[in-house]
Amino acid sequence: NAGVTQTPKFRVLKTGQSMTLLCAQDMNHEYMYWYRQDPGMGLRLIHYSVGEGTTAKGEVPDGYNVSRLKKQNFLLGLESAAPSQTSVYFCASSSRPLGGTFTNTGELFFGEGSRLTVL
Amino acid sequence: RKEVEQDPGPFNVPEGATVAFNCTYSNSASQSFFWYRQDCRKEPKLLMSVYSSGNEDGRFTAQLNRASQYISLLIRDSKLSDSATYLCVVNPTGGYQKVTFGIGTKLQVIP
C-alpha cells in the first residue's frame, strides 16, 4: 500500500552541494510532478512529466533538473544548492492530466514530502 | 491580484461548531476547483471537488460561485480530527498540468 514514496525524508546540504530526490510510485500513473512548499506560499510546480522519458518545466524550474527514465520513478536534482532552495518538496502522481473539466481532471496523490535545508 | 487567495487563519472553533472558508480566484476562465486537506507536516490529500451545482460529502459541503469568483467549504459539527489546513486548488486557465494552490486556511478545532 505504498502509493508515492519519496527519499530522503530529510536532508541538510551546504551551499553548492548537489543532491537528488527520488520519487517512486506503484500506481502505474502516467503523470508525475514535483512541487515545493514554502511558508506563506501555495505549492508551486517545479517540473512535471506526462510519461516515461518526458519532462517539462513548471512555474519555478530554475536550479532544478529532472529525469523520468522509468515510468514509476521521477528524480529531482539540485546541481548546486542555494539557501533559497530550502523548502519542503512534494512529489505527486496522477492517473489523468490535471486541469480540463471536472469529469476528466486527475487527482493528485502526494508523497510524504522531503524537507531540505541548505546552509 | 493573486490567482487564488485564501485567509490563512487560524480559525479556532469549538467542537460541534459550523465553520466556513472561502477561496477567491482571479481568472474567470477557471474550469475546475478542489479542496485538499493537509495535516500538520503531512502531505496534501484530496478532500473534495467543487462542482457548479455544489456538492456534499457527509459533514462537508463545497460551493462554487462563478459570478463572484469564489469557492467555499462548509464543515458542520466540527470534530477535533478536522484540525488541519485546507488548500484551495484551481485550474486557472482550463489548460492542463498546471493548477494553482492557495496558501491554505488553518483550522483548529478546540475541545
PDB file of C-alpha atoms in Angstrom:
ATOM      1  CA  ASN A   1       0.000   0.000   0.000  1.00  0.00           C
ATOM      2  CA  ALA A   2       2.951   2.316  -0.666  1.00  0.00           C
ATOM      3  CA  GLY A   3       1.443   4.812  -3.170  1.00  0.00           C
ATOM      4  CA  VAL A   4       4.034   7.551  -3.648  1.00  0.00           C
ATOM      5  CA  THR A   5       7.340   7.223  -1.817  1.00  0.00           C
ATOM      6  CA  GLN A   6       9.983   9.935  -1.518  1.00  0.00           C
ATOM      7  CA  THR A   7      13.565   9.555  -0.400  1.00  0.00           C
ATOM      8  CA  PRO A   8      15.227  11.004   1.534  1.00  0.00           C
ATOM      9  CA  LYS A   9      12.737  12.444   4.015  1.00  0.00           C
ATOM     10  CA  PHE A  10      15.222  14.937   5.433  1.00  0.00           C
ATOM     11  CA  ARG A  11      18.490  16.358   4.176  1.00  0.00           C
ATOM     12  CA  VAL A  12      20.818  19.175   5.129  1.00  0.00           C
ATOM     13  CA  LEU A  13      23.131  20.495   2.443  1.00  0.00           C
ATOM     14  CA  LYS A  14      25.791  23.140   2.251  1.00  0.00           C
ATOM     15  CA  THR A  15      25.596  25.813  -0.418  1.00  0.00           C
ATOM     16  CA  GLY A  16      26.980  24.486  -3.664  1.00  0.00           C
ATOM     17  CA  GLN A  17      26.458  20.807  -2.927  1.00  0.00           C
ATOM     18  CA  SER A  18      24.369  18.637  -5.194  1.00  0.00           C
ATOM     19  CA  MET A  19      21.748  16.053  -4.417  1.00  0.00           C
ATOM     20  CA  THR A  20      18.934  14.025  -5.932  1.00  0.00           C
ATOM     21  CA  LEU A  21      15.468  13.421  -4.559  1.00  0.00           C
ATOM     22  CA  LEU A  22      13.855  10.192  -5.638  1.00  0.00           C
ATOM     23  CA  CYS A  23      10.141   9.712  -6.117  1.00  0.00           C
ATOM     24  CA  ALA A  24       8.660   6.284  -6.750  1.00  0.00           C
ATOM     25  CA  GLN A  25       5.010   5.417  -7.355  1.00  0.00           C
ATOM     26  CA  ASP A  26       3.452   1.985  -7.607  1.00  0.00           C
ATOM     27  CA  MET A  27       0.077   3.015  -9.046  1.00  0.00           C
ATOM     28  CA  ASN A  28       1.158   2.884 -12.695  1.00  0.00           C
ATOM     29  CA  HIS A  29       0.383   6.595 -13.098  1.00  0.00           C
ATOM     30  CA  GLU A  30       1.476   8.354 -16.261  1.00  0.00           C
ATOM     31  CA  TYR A  31       1.722  11.825 -14.764  1.00  0.00           C
ATOM     32  CA  MET A  32       4.211  12.860 -12.132  1.00  0.00           C
ATOM     33  CA  TYR A  33       5.020  16.215 -10.555  1.00  0.00           C
ATOM     34  CA  TRP A  34       7.491  17.899  -8.259  1.00  0.00           C
ATOM     35  CA  TYR A  35       6.245  20.746  -6.073  1.00  0.00           C
ATOM     36  CA  ARG A  36       7.853  22.866  -3.412  1.00  0.00           C
ATOM     37  CA  GLN A  37       6.009  24.295  -0.435  1.00  0.00           C
ATOM     38  CA  ASP A  38       7.227  27.377   1.391  1.00  0.00           C
ATOM     39  CA  PRO A  39       5.650  29.269   4.315  1.00  0.00           C
ATOM     40  CA  GLY A  40       3.066  31.793   3.189  1.00  0.00           C
ATOM     41  CA  MET A  41       3.011  30.410  -0.347  1.00  0.00           C
ATOM     42  CA  GLY A  42       0.974  27.765  -2.042  1.00  0.00           C
ATOM     43  CA  LEU A  43       2.563  24.695  -3.520  1.00  0.00           C
ATOM     44  CA  ARG A  44       4.467  25.646  -6.651  1.00  0.00           C
ATOM     45  CA  LEU A  45       5.155  23.337  -9.539  1.00  0.00           C
ATOM     46  CA  ILE A  46       8.831  22.816 -10.326  1.00  0.00           C
ATOM     47  CA  HIS A  47       8.782  20.238 -13.132  1.00  0.00           C
ATOM     48  CA  TYR A  48       6.410  17.602 -14.328  1.00  0.00           C
ATOM     49  CA  SER A  49       6.267  14.581 -16.604  1.00  0.00           C
ATOM     50  CA  VAL A  50       3.450  13.271 -18.759  1.00  0.00           C
ATOM     51  CA  GLY A  51       5.018   9.880 -19.300  1.00  0.00           C
ATOM     52  CA  GLU A  52       8.205   7.860 -19.297  1.00  0.00           C
ATOM     53  CA  GLY A  53      11.017   9.733 -20.981  1.00  0.00           C
ATOM     54  CA  THR A  54       9.253  13.118 -20.901  1.00  0.00           C
ATOM     55  CA  THR A  55       9.787  16.163 -18.698  1.00  0.00           C
ATOM     56  CA  ALA A  56       8.545  19.729 -18.773  1.00  0.00           C
ATOM     57  CA  LYS A  57       9.103  22.934 -16.827  1.00  0.00           C
ATOM     58  CA  GLY A  58       6.653  24.170 -14.291  1.00  0.00           C
ATOM     59  CA  GLU A  59       6.360  27.504 -12.545  1.00  0.00           C
ATOM     60  CA  VAL A  60       9.723  27.564 -10.724  1.00  0.00           C
ATOM     61  CA  PRO A  61      12.174  25.304 -12.640  1.00  0.00           C
ATOM     62  CA  ASP A  62      15.405  27.305 -12.240  1.00  0.00           C
ATOM     63  CA  GLY A  63      18.114  25.489 -10.310  1.00  0.00           C
ATOM     64  CA  TYR A  64      16.470  22.070 -10.710  1.00  0.00           C
ATOM     65  CA  ASN A  65      16.677  19.250 -13.200  1.00  0.00           C
ATOM     66  CA  VAL A  66      14.525  16.151 -13.517  1.00  0.00           C
ATOM     67  CA  SER A  67      14.529  12.791 -15.215  1.00  0.00           C
ATOM     68  CA  ARG A  68      11.898  10.122 -15.841  1.00  0.00           C
ATOM     69  CA  LEU A  69      13.808   7.141 -17.170  1.00  0.00           C
ATOM     70  CA  LYS A  70      11.281   4.677 -15.780  1.00  0.00           C
ATOM     71  CA  LYS A  71       7.550   5.168 -15.555  1.00  0.00           C
ATOM     72  CA  GLN A  72       7.482   4.604 -11.813  1.00  0.00           C
ATOM     73  CA  ASN A  73      10.347   6.948 -10.917  1.00  0.00           C
ATOM     74  CA  PHE A  74      10.743  10.714 -11.123  1.00  0.00           C
ATOM     75  CA  LEU A  75      14.028  12.205  -9.957  1.00  0.00           C
ATOM     76  CA  LEU A  76      14.606  15.812  -8.919  1.00  0.00           C
ATOM     77  CA  GLY A  77      18.164  17.058  -8.930  1.00  0.00           C
ATOM     78  CA  LEU A  78      19.791  20.111  -7.438  1.00  0.00           C
ATOM     79  CA  GLU A  79      23.151  20.659  -9.129  1.00  0.00           C
ATOM     80  CA  SER A  80      24.380  23.473  -6.908  1.00  0.00           C
ATOM     81  CA  ALA A  81      22.168  24.001  -3.900  1.00  0.00           C
ATOM     82  CA  ALA A  82      21.349  27.515  -2.716  1.00  0.00           C
ATOM     83  CA  PRO A  83      19.750  28.682   0.551  1.00  0.00           C
ATOM     84  CA  SER A  84      16.708  29.795  -1.483  1.00  0.00           C
ATOM     85  CA  GLN A  85      16.072  26.110  -2.198  1.00  0.00           C
ATOM     86  CA  THR A  86      15.409  25.390   1.460  1.00  0.00           C
ATOM     87  CA  SER A  87      11.901  24.048   1.314  1.00  0.00           C
ATOM     88  CA  VAL A  88       9.626  21.054   1.633  1.00  0.00           C
ATOM     89  CA  TYR A  89       9.476  19.150  -1.620  1.00  0.00           C
ATOM     90  CA  PHE A  90       6.479  17.053  -2.575  1.00  0.00           C
ATOM     91  CA  CYS A  91       6.276  14.566  -5.364  1.00  0.00           C
ATOM     92  CA  ALA A  92       2.837  13.726  -6.728  1.00  0.00           C
ATOM     93  CA  SER A  93       1.360  11.461  -9.341  1.00  0.00           C
ATOM     94  CA  SER A  94      -1.919  11.281 -11.186  1.00  0.00           C
ATOM     95  CA  SER A  95      -3.612   8.766 -13.467  1.00  0.00           C
ATOM     96  CA  ARG A  96      -5.039  11.545 -15.623  1.00  0.00           C
ATOM     97  CA  PRO A  97      -3.815  15.002 -16.584  1.00  0.00           C
ATOM     98  CA  LEU A  98      -4.650  17.852 -14.259  1.00  0.00           C
ATOM     99  CA  GLY A  99      -6.986  20.562 -15.392  1.00  0.00           C
ATOM    100  CA  GLY A 100      -9.628  20.400 -18.028  1.00  0.00           C
ATOM    101  CA  THR A 101     -13.125  19.854 -16.726  1.00  0.00           C
ATOM    102  CA  PHE A 102     -14.422  18.153 -13.610  1.00  0.00           C
ATOM    103  CA  THR A 103     -15.157  14.952 -15.423  1.00  0.00           C
ATOM    104  CA  ASN A 104     -11.681  14.334 -16.719  1.00  0.00           C
ATOM    105  CA  THR A 105      -9.249  16.018 -14.383  1.00  0.00           C
ATOM    106  CA  GLY A 106      -6.858  13.972 -12.365  1.00  0.00           C
ATOM    107  CA  GLU A 107      -6.442  13.693  -8.616  1.00  0.00           C
ATOM    108  CA  LEU A 108      -3.013  14.323  -7.164  1.00  0.00           C
ATOM    109  CA  PHE A 109      -1.545  11.656  -4.912  1.00  0.00           C
ATOM    110  CA  PHE A 110       1.329  13.098  -2.912  1.00  0.00           C
ATOM    111  CA  GLY A 111       4.334  11.579  -1.264  1.00  0.00           C
ATOM    112  CA  GLU A 112       5.075  12.371   2.368  1.00  0.00           C
ATOM    113  CA  GLY A 113       7.468  15.164   1.493  1.00  0.00           C
ATOM    114  CA  SER A 114      11.198  15.764   1.723  1.00  0.00           C
ATOM    115  CA  ARG A 115      12.481  18.528   3.974  1.00  0.00           C
ATOM    116  CA  LEU A 116      15.606  20.101   2.546  1.00  0.00           C
ATOM    117  CA  THR A 117      17.715  22.676   4.344  1.00  0.00           C
ATOM    118  CA  VAL A 118      20.528  24.440   2.530  1.00  0.00           C
ATOM    119  CA  LEU A 119      23.015  26.220   4.776  1.00  0.00           C
TER     120      LEU A 119
ATOM    121  CA  ARG B   1      -4.182  40.210  -7.517  1.00  0.00           C
ATOM    122  CA  LYS B   2      -3.151  36.651  -6.721  1.00  0.00           C
ATOM    123  CA  GLU B   3      -4.650  33.881  -8.819  1.00  0.00           C
ATOM    124  CA  VAL B   4      -6.004  32.151  -5.737  1.00  0.00           C
ATOM    125  CA  GLU B   5      -6.474  33.808  -2.361  1.00  0.00           C
ATOM    126  CA  GLN B   6      -7.299  32.302   0.990  1.00  0.00           C
ATOM    127  CA  ASP B   7      -7.451  33.651   4.514  1.00  0.00           C
ATOM    128  CA  PRO B   8      -4.601  31.792   6.251  1.00  0.00           C
ATOM    129  CA  GLY B   9      -6.402  31.869   9.625  1.00  0.00           C
ATOM    130  CA  PRO B  10      -6.108  30.232  12.031  1.00  0.00           C
ATOM    131  CA  PHE B  11      -9.800  29.650  12.553  1.00  0.00           C
ATOM    132  CA  ASN B  12     -10.242  28.438  16.122  1.00  0.00           C
ATOM    133  CA  VAL B  13     -13.641  26.849  16.634  1.00  0.00           C
ATOM    134  CA  PRO B  14     -15.156  24.698  19.384  1.00  0.00           C
ATOM    135  CA  GLU B  15     -16.125  21.111  18.754  1.00  0.00           C
ATOM    136  CA  GLY B  16     -19.552  20.867  17.210  1.00  0.00           C
ATOM    137  CA  ALA B  17     -19.420  24.283  15.602  1.00  0.00           C
ATOM    138  CA  THR B  18     -20.026  25.037  11.948  1.00  0.00           C
ATOM    139  CA  VAL B  19     -17.227  26.794  10.115  1.00  0.00           C
ATOM    140  CA  ALA B  20     -16.887  28.057   6.569  1.00  0.00           C
ATOM    141  CA  PHE B  21     -13.892  29.060   4.473  1.00  0.00           C
ATOM    142  CA  ASN B  22     -13.836  30.951   1.222  1.00  0.00           C
ATOM    143  CA  CYS B  23     -11.321  30.988  -1.560  1.00  0.00           C
ATOM    144  CA  THR B  24     -11.359  33.633  -4.285  1.00  0.00           C
ATOM    145  CA  TYR B  25      -9.878  33.166  -7.731  1.00  0.00           C
ATOM    146  CA  SER B  26      -8.979  35.810 -10.265  1.00  0.00           C
ATOM    147  CA  ASN B  27      -9.376  34.104 -13.627  1.00  0.00           C
ATOM    148  CA  SER B  28     -12.966  33.837 -14.756  1.00  0.00           C
ATOM    149  CA  ALA B  29     -11.935  31.103 -17.227  1.00  0.00           C
ATOM    150  CA  SER B  30     -11.110  28.730 -14.384  1.00  0.00           C
ATOM    151  CA  GLN B  31     -12.632  25.342 -15.049  1.00  0.00           C
ATOM    152  CA  SER B  32     -12.134  23.070 -12.084  1.00  0.00           C
ATOM    153  CA  PHE B  33     -11.870  23.592  -8.357  1.00  0.00           C
ATOM    154  CA  PHE B  34     -10.881  21.413  -5.444  1.00  0.00           C
ATOM    155  CA  TRP B  35     -10.310  21.368  -1.729  1.00  0.00           C
ATOM    156  CA  TYR B  36      -7.318  19.450  -0.440  1.00  0.00           C
ATOM    157  CA  ARG B  37      -6.634  18.802   3.221  1.00  0.00           C
ATOM    158  CA  GLN B  38      -3.144  18.921   4.695  1.00  0.00           C
ATOM    159  CA  ASP B  39      -2.432  17.768   8.218  1.00  0.00           C
ATOM    160  CA  CYS B  40       0.500  19.301  10.063  1.00  0.00           C
ATOM    161  CA  ARG B  41       3.795  18.214   8.483  1.00  0.00           C
ATOM    162  CA  LYS B  42       1.985  15.775   6.189  1.00  0.00           C
ATOM    163  CA  GLU B  43       1.182  15.648   2.517  1.00  0.00           C
ATOM    164  CA  PRO B  44      -1.964  17.162   0.984  1.00  0.00           C
ATOM    165  CA  LYS B  45      -4.849  14.826   0.208  1.00  0.00           C
ATOM    166  CA  LEU B  46      -7.914  15.454  -1.912  1.00  0.00           C
ATOM    167  CA  LEU B  47     -10.923  16.293   0.224  1.00  0.00           C
ATOM    168  CA  MET B  48     -13.461  17.028  -2.465  1.00  0.00           C
ATOM    169  CA  SER B  49     -14.063  18.506  -5.860  1.00  0.00           C
ATOM    170  CA  VAL B  50     -16.258  21.577  -6.183  1.00  0.00           C
ATOM    171  CA  TYR B  51     -18.947  21.255  -8.801  1.00  0.00           C
ATOM    172  CA  SER B  52     -21.020  24.033 -10.298  1.00  0.00           C
ATOM    173  CA  SER B  53     -24.116  22.695  -8.574  1.00  0.00           C
ATOM    174  CA  GLY B  54     -22.329  22.318  -5.255  1.00  0.00           C
ATOM    175  CA  ASN B  55     -21.615  19.028  -3.602  1.00  0.00           C
ATOM    176  CA  GLU B  56     -21.856  17.471  -0.198  1.00  0.00           C
ATOM    177  CA  ASP B  57     -19.933  14.674   1.460  1.00  0.00           C
ATOM    178  CA  GLY B  58     -21.142  13.954   4.949  1.00  0.00           C
ATOM    179  CA  ARG B  59     -20.423  16.990   7.115  1.00  0.00           C
ATOM    180  CA  PHE B  60     -18.619  18.792   4.292  1.00  0.00           C
ATOM    181  CA  THR B  61     -20.284  20.979   1.685  1.00  0.00           C
ATOM    182  CA  ALA B  62     -18.497  22.724  -1.155  1.00  0.00           C
ATOM    183  CA  GLN B  63     -19.988  25.507  -3.238  1.00  0.00           C
ATOM    184  CA  LEU B  64     -18.932  27.431  -6.315  1.00  0.00           C
ATOM    185  CA  ASN B  65     -19.992  30.998  -7.016  1.00  0.00           C
ATOM    186  CA  ARG B  66     -18.859  31.843 -10.536  1.00  0.00           C
ATOM    187  CA  ALA B  67     -20.399  35.305 -10.529  1.00  0.00           C
ATOM    188  CA  SER B  68     -18.317  36.380  -7.536  1.00  0.00           C
ATOM    189  CA  GLN B  69     -15.441  34.047  -8.366  1.00  0.00           C
ATOM    190  CA  TYR B  70     -15.082  32.163  -5.150  1.00  0.00           C
ATOM    191  CA  ILE B  71     -15.474  28.681  -3.773  1.00  0.00           C
ATOM    192  CA  SER B  72     -16.429  27.797  -0.247  1.00  0.00           C
ATOM    193  CA  LEU B  73     -16.084  24.886   2.133  1.00  0.00           C
ATOM    194  CA  LEU B  74     -18.546  24.411   4.972  1.00  0.00           C
ATOM    195  CA  ILE B  75     -17.842  21.996   7.787  1.00  0.00           C
ATOM    196  CA  ARG B  76     -20.706  21.123  10.098  1.00  0.00           C
ATOM    197  CA  ASP B  77     -20.419  19.575  13.556  1.00  0.00           C
ATOM    198  CA  SER B  78     -16.647  20.109  13.670  1.00  0.00           C
ATOM    199  CA  LYS B  79     -14.549  17.298  15.108  1.00  0.00           C
ATOM    200  CA  LEU B  80     -11.104  17.509  16.671  1.00  0.00           C
ATOM    201  CA  SER B  81      -9.895  15.406  13.756  1.00  0.00           C
ATOM    202  CA  ASP B  82     -10.918  18.164  11.335  1.00  0.00           C
ATOM    203  CA  SER B  83      -7.990  20.258  12.575  1.00  0.00           C
ATOM    204  CA  ALA B  84      -5.832  20.746   9.506  1.00  0.00           C
ATOM    205  CA  THR B  85      -5.001  23.207   6.771  1.00  0.00           C
ATOM    206  CA  TYR B  86      -7.458  23.319   3.883  1.00  0.00           C
ATOM    207  CA  LEU B  87      -5.949  24.110   0.497  1.00  0.00           C
ATOM    208  CA  CYS B  88      -7.958  25.603  -2.312  1.00  0.00           C
ATOM    209  CA  VAL B  89      -6.849  24.372  -5.732  1.00  0.00           C
ATOM    210  CA  VAL B  90      -7.924  25.943  -9.000  1.00  0.00           C
ATOM    211  CA  ASN B  91      -7.229  25.195 -12.617  1.00  0.00           C
ATOM    212  CA  PRO B  92      -6.914  28.820 -13.710  1.00  0.00           C
ATOM    213  CA  THR B  93      -6.945  28.535 -17.457  1.00  0.00           C
ATOM    214  CA  GLY B  94      -8.710  25.323 -18.275  1.00  0.00           C
ATOM    215  CA  GLY B  95      -5.453  24.045 -19.647  1.00  0.00           C
ATOM    216  CA  TYR B  96      -3.575  21.029 -18.443  1.00  0.00           C
ATOM    217  CA  GLN B  97      -0.974  20.152 -15.835  1.00  0.00           C
ATOM    218  CA  LYS B  98      -0.730  23.489 -14.095  1.00  0.00           C
ATOM    219  CA  VAL B  99      -3.112  24.044 -11.240  1.00  0.00           C
ATOM    220  CA  THR B 100      -2.757  26.815  -8.688  1.00  0.00           C
ATOM    221  CA  PHE B 101      -2.725  26.155  -4.964  1.00  0.00           C
ATOM    222  CA  GLY B 102      -3.842  28.648  -2.369  1.00  0.00           C
ATOM    223  CA  ILE B 103      -1.745  29.123   0.749  1.00  0.00           C
ATOM    224  CA  GLY B 104      -4.325  27.258   2.790  1.00  0.00           C
ATOM    225  CA  THR B 105      -6.623  28.077   5.681  1.00  0.00           C
ATOM    226  CA  LYS B 106      -5.685  26.604   9.027  1.00  0.00           C
ATOM    227  CA  LEU B 107      -8.482  25.201  11.153  1.00  0.00           C
ATOM    228  CA  GLN B 108      -8.044  24.352  14.812  1.00  0.00           C
ATOM    229  CA  VAL B 109     -10.974  22.634  16.482  1.00  0.00           C
ATOM    230  CA  ILE B 110     -10.871  23.135  20.228  1.00  0.00           C
ATOM    231  CA  PRO B 111     -12.318  20.688  22.806  1.00  0.00           C
TER     232      PRO B 111
END
